[in-house]
Amino acid sequence: MFMTGMQEMTLVESLKGEDLLSLDKLETEEVTGLIELGFILKKLAKEGRYPKLLSGKILGMIFEKHSTRTRISFESGMIHLGGHAMFMNSRDLQIGRGESVRDTAHVLSGYLDAIMIRANRHTMVQELADEAAIPVINGLTDIYHPCQALADLLTIREVKGGLEGRKIAYVGDGNNVAHSLILAAAHAGMEIAVATPEGYEPSPDVMETATAIAGKTGGHVSWTSEPDAAVDKADAVYTDVWTSMGQEEETAARVEAFKGFMVDDEMIARAKPDFMFLHCLPAHRGEEVAASVIDGPNSHVFRQAENRLHAQKAVLASIM
Ligand code: CP
Ligand code: NVA
């Protein structure tokens, strides 16, 4: 714990030197600690204060897929903290023409203080983390998007004043964003109701792990194929794209399968009147969400996008 001006701030010390690959590997106190630290770092930033906690540190950022928010928020976050971030398109690295993950991990460990990676396969990120001597942060894989979920909960905590006992409805594809959100909500003692079409459910492993976590935190995890049931009296309604990066050839089949899952005015009428609409972005208006909802008065999607920066600063400062 240390003071920046009059503000008391606690890093999540147990994460020092650790990887952040998925939220099931974190203790509940670590997840809630990161959200609180992000909250304080945001408050400081709004006062124009940027504690230089990572002076001289270098983050390498490897991308196998497109990104706007993840890339820019990590880079800005490192600058705020006094360090540097380096963008690497995987196609331009030798890994793009067959150099092994192992060799890459060992080489990069000699140049950098941490790696953030967005990759097609979670198994590749796991291998990178196992081989690297420096911490590895998951910036999205086929299975998880943990930094997104930390920002999502920071956003609810900010607007609602707390997380415990709040209900979040996730409507759409049981994908990477859903998996991390389910785990984060369970850690935070929230009720998370997931609605997906049959065949697009979240992974049973994630549901099982989240249910076990929720058993300790007082949270609750459920699944239904009825979006209206999930959204009933929700404090937050969340959706993501029906077709994730890398699934483009399934687009037509998914549009068909997800009929009735668009978050529209009729659906949100079942949520609490002061519900928050959330979406990790990028969004497709008229597909997973109606324009009137994402651009409506209950939408917090731009606050949520901004909170990627603050939540990730908490991750970076604690890990490095
Ligand atoms: N939400 C999110 O991860 O956005 P980007 O794909 O733009 O990084
Ligand atoms: N589920 C989406 C999230 C993008 C931030 C994807 O993986 O493409």
Tab-separated table of C-alpha atoms and ligand atoms in Angstrom:
chain	number	residue	atom	x	y	z
A	1	MET	CA	0.000	0.000	0.000
A	2	PHE	CA	1.236	3.515	-0.727
A	3	MET	CA	-0.036	7.056	-1.004
A	4	THR	CA	-0.268	9.155	-4.145
A	5	GLY	CA	-1.137	12.607	-2.827
A	6	MET	CA	-4.046	11.991	-0.454
A	7	GLN	CA	-5.101	8.785	-2.193
A	8	GLU	CA	-4.358	5.435	-0.613
A	9	MET	CA	-3.663	2.765	-3.180
A	10	THR	CA	-3.074	-0.977	-2.824
A	11	LEU	CA	-1.461	-3.020	-5.578
A	12	VAL	CA	-2.504	-6.648	-5.840
A	13	GLU	CA	0.869	-7.822	-4.519
A	14	SER	CA	0.133	-11.538	-4.923
A	15	LEU	CA	0.024	-11.014	-8.704
A	16	LYS	CA	3.559	-9.666	-8.918
A	17	GLY	CA	5.441	-11.657	-11.567
A	18	GLU	CA	2.335	-13.730	-12.375
A	19	ASP	CA	0.554	-14.264	-15.689
A	20	LEU	CA	-3.026	-13.162	-16.292
A	21	LEU	CA	-4.427	-15.758	-18.686
A	22	SER	CA	-7.908	-16.411	-17.295
A	23	LEU	CA	-9.908	-15.376	-14.245
A	24	ASP	CA	-10.415	-18.930	-12.971
A	25	LYS	CA	-6.707	-18.944	-12.084
A	26	LEU	CA	-7.105	-15.869	-9.844
A	27	GLU	CA	-8.263	-15.689	-6.249
A	28	THR	CA	-11.482	-13.780	-5.619
A	29	GLU	CA	-9.550	-11.141	-3.622
A	30	GLU	CA	-7.238	-10.638	-6.612
A	31	VAL	CA	-10.133	-10.023	-8.989
A	32	THR	CA	-11.911	-7.614	-6.652
A	33	GLY	CA	-8.559	-5.998	-5.752
A	34	LEU	CA	-7.832	-5.264	-9.417
A	35	ILE	CA	-11.276	-3.716	-9.881
A	36	GLU	CA	-10.808	-1.469	-6.830
A	37	LEU	CA	-7.311	-0.477	-7.954
A	38	GLY	CA	-8.660	0.346	-11.419
A	39	PHE	CA	-11.343	2.487	-9.769
A	40	ILE	CA	-8.705	4.473	-7.852
A	41	LEU	CA	-6.382	4.810	-10.854
A	42	LYS	CA	-9.301	6.188	-12.859
A	43	LYS	CA	-10.107	8.704	-10.130
A	44	LEU	CA	-6.462	9.812	-10.089
A	45	ALA	CA	-6.345	10.086	-13.895
A	46	LYS	CA	-9.463	12.288	-13.848
A	47	GLU	CA	-7.559	14.589	-11.451
A	48	GLY	CA	-4.656	14.634	-13.914
A	49	ARG	CA	-2.516	12.371	-11.734
A	50	TYR	CA	-0.591	9.519	-13.328
A	51	PRO	CA	1.578	7.679	-10.768
A	52	LYS	CA	4.707	6.460	-12.567
A	53	LEU	CA	4.601	2.952	-11.163
A	54	LEU	CA	6.299	1.355	-14.183
A	55	SER	CA	9.039	3.811	-14.953
A	56	GLY	CA	11.359	2.330	-17.592
A	57	LYS	CA	9.371	-0.911	-17.986
A	58	ILE	CA	8.593	-2.297	-21.442
A	59	LEU	CA	5.449	-4.170	-22.472
A	60	GLY	CA	5.537	-6.124	-25.739
A	61	MET	CA	2.129	-6.492	-27.402
A	62	ILE	CA	1.685	-9.341	-29.910
A	63	PHE	CA	-1.437	-9.370	-32.085
A	64	GLU	CA	-2.632	-12.238	-34.262
A	65	LYS	CA	-6.022	-10.530	-34.683
A	66	HIS	CA	-7.381	-7.023	-35.155
A	67	SER	CA	-7.849	-4.639	-32.229
A	68	THR	CA	-8.731	-1.032	-31.478
A	69	ARG	CA	-9.477	-0.934	-27.731
A	70	THR	CA	-7.000	-3.528	-26.475
A	71	ARG	CA	-4.063	-2.170	-28.423
A	72	ILE	CA	-4.615	1.508	-27.692
A	73	SER	CA	-5.667	1.109	-24.047
A	74	PHE	CA	-2.628	-1.026	-23.191
A	75	GLU	CA	-0.310	1.388	-24.977
A	76	SER	CA	-1.846	4.445	-23.283
A	77	GLY	CA	-1.829	2.648	-19.948
A	78	MET	CA	1.906	1.966	-20.185
A	79	ILE	CA	2.568	5.611	-21.064
A	80	HIS	CA	0.441	6.769	-18.088
A	81	LEU	CA	2.476	4.493	-15.806
A	82	GLY	CA	5.813	5.813	-17.079
A	83	GLY	CA	6.738	2.815	-19.218
A	84	HIS	CA	6.682	1.902	-22.906
A	85	ALA	CA	4.591	-0.415	-25.057
A	86	MET	CA	5.716	-2.019	-28.279
A	87	PHE	CA	3.237	-3.211	-30.924
A	88	MET	CA	4.106	-6.415	-32.771
A	89	ASN	CA	1.966	-7.864	-35.515
A	90	SER	CA	2.543	-11.612	-35.337
A	91	ARG	CA	2.770	-11.730	-39.142
A	92	ASP	CA	5.850	-9.503	-38.998
A	93	LEU	CA	7.582	-11.584	-36.330
A	94	GLN	CA	9.467	-14.760	-37.217
A	95	ILE	CA	6.730	-16.633	-35.352
A	96	GLY	CA	4.589	-15.734	-38.375
A	97	ARG	CA	6.849	-17.881	-40.543
A	98	GLY	CA	7.289	-20.781	-38.213
A	99	GLU	CA	9.713	-19.885	-35.394
A	100	SER	CA	8.556	-21.801	-32.332
A	101	VAL	CA	6.542	-20.275	-29.501
A	102	ARG	CA	9.189	-21.597	-27.102
A	103	ASP	CA	12.107	-19.866	-28.800
A	104	THR	CA	10.091	-16.665	-29.184
A	105	ALA	CA	9.201	-16.724	-25.479
A	106	HIS	CA	12.834	-17.115	-24.431
A	107	VAL	CA	14.078	-14.388	-26.792
A	108	LEU	CA	11.393	-11.855	-25.825
A	109	SER	CA	12.043	-12.519	-22.125
A	110	GLY	CA	15.465	-10.963	-22.635
A	111	TYR	CA	14.105	-7.707	-24.079
A	112	LEU	CA	10.819	-7.050	-22.312
A	113	ASP	CA	9.302	-6.843	-18.816
A	114	ALA	CA	5.932	-8.347	-19.803
A	115	ILE	CA	4.020	-9.541	-22.858
A	116	MET	CA	0.401	-8.885	-23.756
A	117	ILE	CA	-0.879	-11.186	-26.498
A	118	ARG	CA	-4.063	-11.514	-28.557
A	119	ALA	CA	-4.030	-14.932	-30.151
A	120	ASN	CA	-6.165	-17.384	-32.075
A	121	ARG	CA	-5.572	-20.283	-29.721
A	122	HIS	CA	-5.545	-20.134	-25.928
A	123	THR	CA	-3.197	-23.137	-25.893
A	124	MET	CA	-0.580	-21.052	-27.705
A	125	VAL	CA	-0.837	-18.304	-25.066
A	126	GLN	CA	-0.533	-20.912	-22.330
A	127	GLU	CA	2.629	-22.263	-23.979
A	128	LEU	CA	4.070	-18.755	-24.327
A	129	ALA	CA	3.394	-18.103	-20.642
A	130	ASP	CA	4.886	-21.439	-19.593
A	131	GLU	CA	8.092	-20.748	-21.538
A	132	ALA	CA	8.518	-17.012	-20.904
A	133	ALA	CA	10.448	-15.783	-17.864
A	134	ILE	CA	8.252	-12.662	-17.769
A	135	PRO	CA	4.505	-12.257	-17.080
A	136	VAL	CA	2.085	-12.844	-19.959
A	137	ILE	CA	-1.291	-11.095	-20.154
A	138	ASN	CA	-4.128	-12.474	-22.268
A	139	GLY	CA	-5.535	-9.769	-24.544
A	140	LEU	CA	-8.163	-12.195	-25.960
A	141	THR	CA	-8.057	-15.775	-27.149
A	142	ASP	CA	-10.662	-18.138	-28.565
A	143	ILE	CA	-11.760	-18.976	-24.996
A	144	TYR	CA	-11.150	-15.968	-22.724
A	145	HIS	CA	-10.981	-12.162	-22.594
A	146	PRO	CA	-10.095	-11.485	-18.930
A	147	CYS	CA	-9.081	-7.822	-19.266
A	148	GLN	CA	-12.447	-7.085	-20.843
A	149	ALA	CA	-14.291	-8.646	-17.901
A	150	LEU	CA	-12.287	-6.614	-15.375
A	151	ALA	CA	-13.266	-3.429	-17.225
A	152	ASP	CA	-16.893	-4.601	-17.414
A	153	LEU	CA	-17.124	-5.077	-13.658
A	154	LEU	CA	-15.290	-1.834	-13.004
A	155	THR	CA	-17.997	-0.133	-15.092
A	156	ILE	CA	-20.855	-1.682	-13.117
A	157	ARG	CA	-19.092	-0.963	-9.821
A	158	GLU	CA	-18.634	2.662	-10.880
A	159	VAL	CA	-22.241	3.233	-11.956
A	160	LYS	CA	-24.040	1.080	-9.377
A	161	GLY	CA	-21.672	1.711	-6.460
A	162	GLY	CA	-21.030	-2.013	-5.892
A	163	LEU	CA	-21.237	-5.470	-7.432
A	164	GLU	CA	-22.373	-7.981	-4.828
A	165	GLY	CA	-25.944	-9.143	-5.347
A	166	ARG	CA	-26.364	-7.304	-8.643
A	167	LYS	CA	-27.818	-9.232	-11.571
A	168	ILE	CA	-26.176	-9.245	-14.972
A	169	ALA	CA	-27.817	-10.851	-17.995
A	170	TYR	CA	-25.582	-11.964	-20.853
A	171	VAL	CA	-27.540	-12.536	-24.068
A	172	GLY	CA	-25.874	-13.951	-27.179
A	173	ASP	CA	-22.991	-16.260	-28.005
A	174	GLY	CA	-21.327	-18.310	-25.241
A	175	ASN	CA	-17.929	-17.040	-26.368
A	176	ASN	CA	-14.625	-15.722	-24.994
A	177	VAL	CA	-16.214	-12.524	-23.646
A	178	ALA	CA	-19.057	-14.493	-22.034
A	179	HIS	CA	-16.634	-16.938	-20.393
A	180	SER	CA	-14.557	-14.249	-18.716
A	181	LEU	CA	-17.649	-12.270	-17.707
A	182	ILE	CA	-19.218	-15.359	-16.100
A	183	LEU	CA	-16.039	-16.034	-14.085
A	184	ALA	CA	-15.630	-12.381	-13.069
A	185	ALA	CA	-19.256	-12.068	-11.997
A	186	ALA	CA	-18.968	-15.240	-9.923
A	187	HIS	CA	-15.882	-13.861	-8.156
A	188	ALA	CA	-17.735	-10.614	-7.465
A	189	GLY	CA	-20.693	-12.372	-5.847
A	190	MET	CA	-23.068	-11.325	-8.617
A	191	GLU	CA	-25.963	-13.186	-10.186
A	192	ILE	CA	-25.185	-13.915	-13.828
A	193	ALA	CA	-27.924	-15.246	-16.083
A	194	VAL	CA	-26.696	-16.382	-19.484
A	195	ALA	CA	-29.036	-16.793	-22.452
A	196	THR	CA	-27.727	-18.410	-25.625
A	197	PRO	CA	-29.302	-20.512	-28.363
A	198	GLU	CA	-28.845	-24.242	-27.849
A	199	GLY	CA	-25.560	-25.287	-29.422
A	200	TYR	CA	-23.937	-21.936	-28.525
A	201	GLU	CA	-23.811	-22.374	-24.734
A	202	PRO	CA	-20.761	-21.319	-22.716
A	203	SER	CA	-18.237	-24.095	-22.085
A	204	PRO	CA	-19.456	-26.552	-19.415
A	205	ASP	CA	-16.017	-26.261	-17.746
A	206	VAL	CA	-16.439	-22.511	-17.344
A	207	MET	CA	-19.991	-22.909	-16.010
A	208	GLU	CA	-18.814	-25.523	-13.522
A	209	THR	CA	-15.822	-23.479	-12.330
A	210	ALA	CA	-17.907	-20.303	-12.069
A	211	THR	CA	-20.616	-22.142	-10.125
A	212	ALA	CA	-17.983	-23.377	-7.665
A	213	ILE	CA	-16.604	-19.837	-7.261
A	214	ALA	CA	-20.124	-18.421	-6.843
A	215	GLY	CA	-20.755	-21.000	-4.115
A	216	LYS	CA	-18.063	-19.282	-2.060
A	217	THR	CA	-18.913	-15.670	-2.877
A	218	GLY	CA	-22.704	-15.771	-2.659
A	219	GLY	CA	-23.023	-15.336	-6.424
A	220	HIS	CA	-25.205	-17.352	-8.773
A	221	VAL	CA	-24.654	-18.684	-12.304
A	222	SER	CA	-27.418	-19.904	-14.607
A	223	TRP	CA	-28.091	-20.678	-18.269
A	224	THR	CA	-31.290	-20.531	-20.304
A	225	SER	CA	-32.221	-20.493	-23.976
A	226	GLU	CA	-34.854	-17.805	-23.207
A	227	PRO	CA	-33.375	-14.277	-23.344
A	228	ASP	CA	-36.451	-12.746	-21.671
A	229	ALA	CA	-35.982	-14.954	-18.623
A	230	ALA	CA	-32.315	-13.970	-18.300
A	231	VAL	CA	-33.023	-10.244	-18.689
A	232	ASP	CA	-35.837	-10.251	-16.108
A	233	LYS	CA	-35.061	-7.573	-13.438
A	234	ALA	CA	-31.399	-7.375	-14.505
A	235	ASP	CA	-29.174	-4.507	-13.347
A	236	ALA	CA	-27.033	-4.909	-16.466
A	237	VAL	CA	-27.725	-6.417	-19.877
A	238	TYR	CA	-24.674	-7.452	-21.878
A	239	THR	CA	-24.228	-8.741	-25.391
A	240	ASP	CA	-21.382	-9.385	-27.833
A	241	VAL	CA	-21.140	-10.183	-31.533
A	242	TRP	CA	-22.692	-13.419	-32.788
A	243	THR	CA	-19.684	-14.108	-35.012
A	244	SER	CA	-16.289	-13.678	-33.375
A	245	MET	CA	-13.007	-13.064	-35.164
A	246	GLY	CA	-11.976	-16.230	-36.965
A	247	GLN	CA	-15.575	-17.542	-37.318
A	248	GLU	CA	-16.473	-15.481	-40.375
A	249	GLU	CA	-17.408	-18.507	-42.485
A	250	GLU	CA	-20.163	-19.328	-39.932
A	251	THR	CA	-21.800	-15.888	-40.210
A	252	ALA	CA	-24.923	-16.915	-42.149
A	253	ALA	CA	-25.601	-19.948	-39.959
A	254	ARG	CA	-25.151	-17.859	-36.838
A	255	VAL	CA	-27.516	-15.102	-37.992
A	256	GLU	CA	-30.116	-17.842	-38.410
A	257	ALA	CA	-29.356	-19.547	-35.068
A	258	PHE	CA	-29.432	-16.281	-33.078
A	259	LYS	CA	-32.881	-15.136	-34.304
A	260	GLY	CA	-34.721	-13.721	-31.297
A	261	PHE	CA	-31.485	-12.898	-29.450
A	262	MET	CA	-31.118	-9.274	-30.553
A	263	VAL	CA	-31.167	-7.019	-27.485
A	264	ASP	CA	-33.979	-4.661	-28.455
A	265	ASP	CA	-36.452	-2.342	-26.743
A	266	GLU	CA	-38.956	-5.121	-26.110
A	267	MET	CA	-36.327	-7.293	-24.421
A	268	ILE	CA	-34.869	-4.555	-22.217
A	269	ALA	CA	-38.340	-3.599	-20.975
A	270	ARG	CA	-37.965	-6.638	-18.668
A	271	ALA	CA	-34.768	-5.326	-17.057
A	272	LYS	CA	-34.773	-2.896	-14.124
A	273	PRO	CA	-35.670	0.636	-15.275
A	274	ASP	CA	-32.163	1.875	-14.426
A	275	PHE	CA	-30.406	-1.117	-16.053
A	276	MET	CA	-27.045	-0.630	-17.775
A	277	PHE	CA	-26.524	-1.804	-21.340
A	278	LEU	CA	-23.004	-3.142	-21.929
A	279	HIS	CA	-21.151	-4.413	-25.005
A	280	CYS	CA	-17.420	-5.041	-25.305
A	281	LEU	CA	-17.441	-3.552	-28.847
A	282	PRO	CA	-17.072	-3.607	-31.798
A	283	ALA	CA	-20.881	-3.870	-32.217
A	284	HIS	CA	-23.223	-4.613	-35.093
A	285	ARG	CA	-26.307	-2.444	-34.774
A	286	GLY	CA	-29.390	-4.286	-36.013
A	287	GLU	CA	-27.786	-7.667	-35.380
A	288	GLU	CA	-26.970	-8.509	-31.725
A	289	VAL	CA	-28.261	-5.138	-30.494
A	290	ALA	CA	-30.789	-2.584	-31.729
A	291	ALA	CA	-29.384	0.894	-32.399
A	292	SER	CA	-32.026	2.336	-30.046
A	293	VAL	CA	-30.520	0.307	-27.180
A	294	ILE	CA	-26.791	0.755	-27.763
A	295	ASP	CA	-27.273	4.444	-28.546
A	296	GLY	CA	-29.990	4.865	-25.894
A	297	PRO	CA	-29.923	6.479	-22.438
A	298	ASN	CA	-29.036	3.265	-20.548
A	299	SER	CA	-25.995	2.464	-22.668
A	300	HIS	CA	-22.580	2.696	-20.993
A	301	VAL	CA	-20.517	1.191	-23.798
A	302	PHE	CA	-18.090	4.090	-24.179
A	303	ARG	CA	-17.502	4.326	-20.436
A	304	GLN	CA	-16.922	0.566	-20.549
A	305	ALA	CA	-14.414	0.938	-23.404
A	306	GLU	CA	-12.592	3.683	-21.502
A	307	ASN	CA	-12.454	1.480	-18.422
A	308	ARG	CA	-10.276	-0.998	-20.324
A	309	LEU	CA	-7.519	1.577	-19.802
A	310	HIS	CA	-8.024	1.930	-16.045
A	311	ALA	CA	-8.574	-1.762	-15.292
A	312	GLN	CA	-5.509	-2.747	-17.332
A	313	LYS	CA	-3.363	-0.153	-15.576
A	314	ALA	CA	-4.273	-1.996	-12.366
A	315	VAL	CA	-3.205	-5.280	-13.986
A	316	LEU	CA	0.043	-3.865	-15.382
A	317	ALA	CA	1.040	-2.119	-12.147
A	318	SER	CA	0.326	-5.206	-10.047
A	319	ILE	CA	1.953	-7.768	-12.345
A	320	MET	CA	5.094	-5.775	-13.180
B	1	CP	N1	-13.349	-5.130	-26.825
B	1	CP	C1	-12.169	-5.315	-27.440
B	1	CP	O1	-11.345	-6.141	-27.052
B	1	CP	O2	-11.950	-4.489	-28.502
B	1	CP	P1	-10.784	-4.599	-29.563
B	1	CP	O3	-11.023	-5.841	-30.373
B	1	CP	O4	-10.913	-3.353	-30.378
B	1	CP	O5	-9.468	-4.662	-28.852
B	2	NVA	N1	-16.068	-12.167	-29.182
B	2	NVA	C1	-15.386	-11.153	-29.942
B	2	NVA	C2	-14.808	-10.112	-29.031
B	2	NVA	C3	-14.087	-8.993	-29.711
B	2	NVA	C4	-13.513	-8.012	-28.741
B	2	NVA	C5	-14.303	-11.798	-30.799
B	2	NVA	O1	-13.600	-12.683	-30.307
B	2	NVA	O2	-14.164	-11.408	-31.954
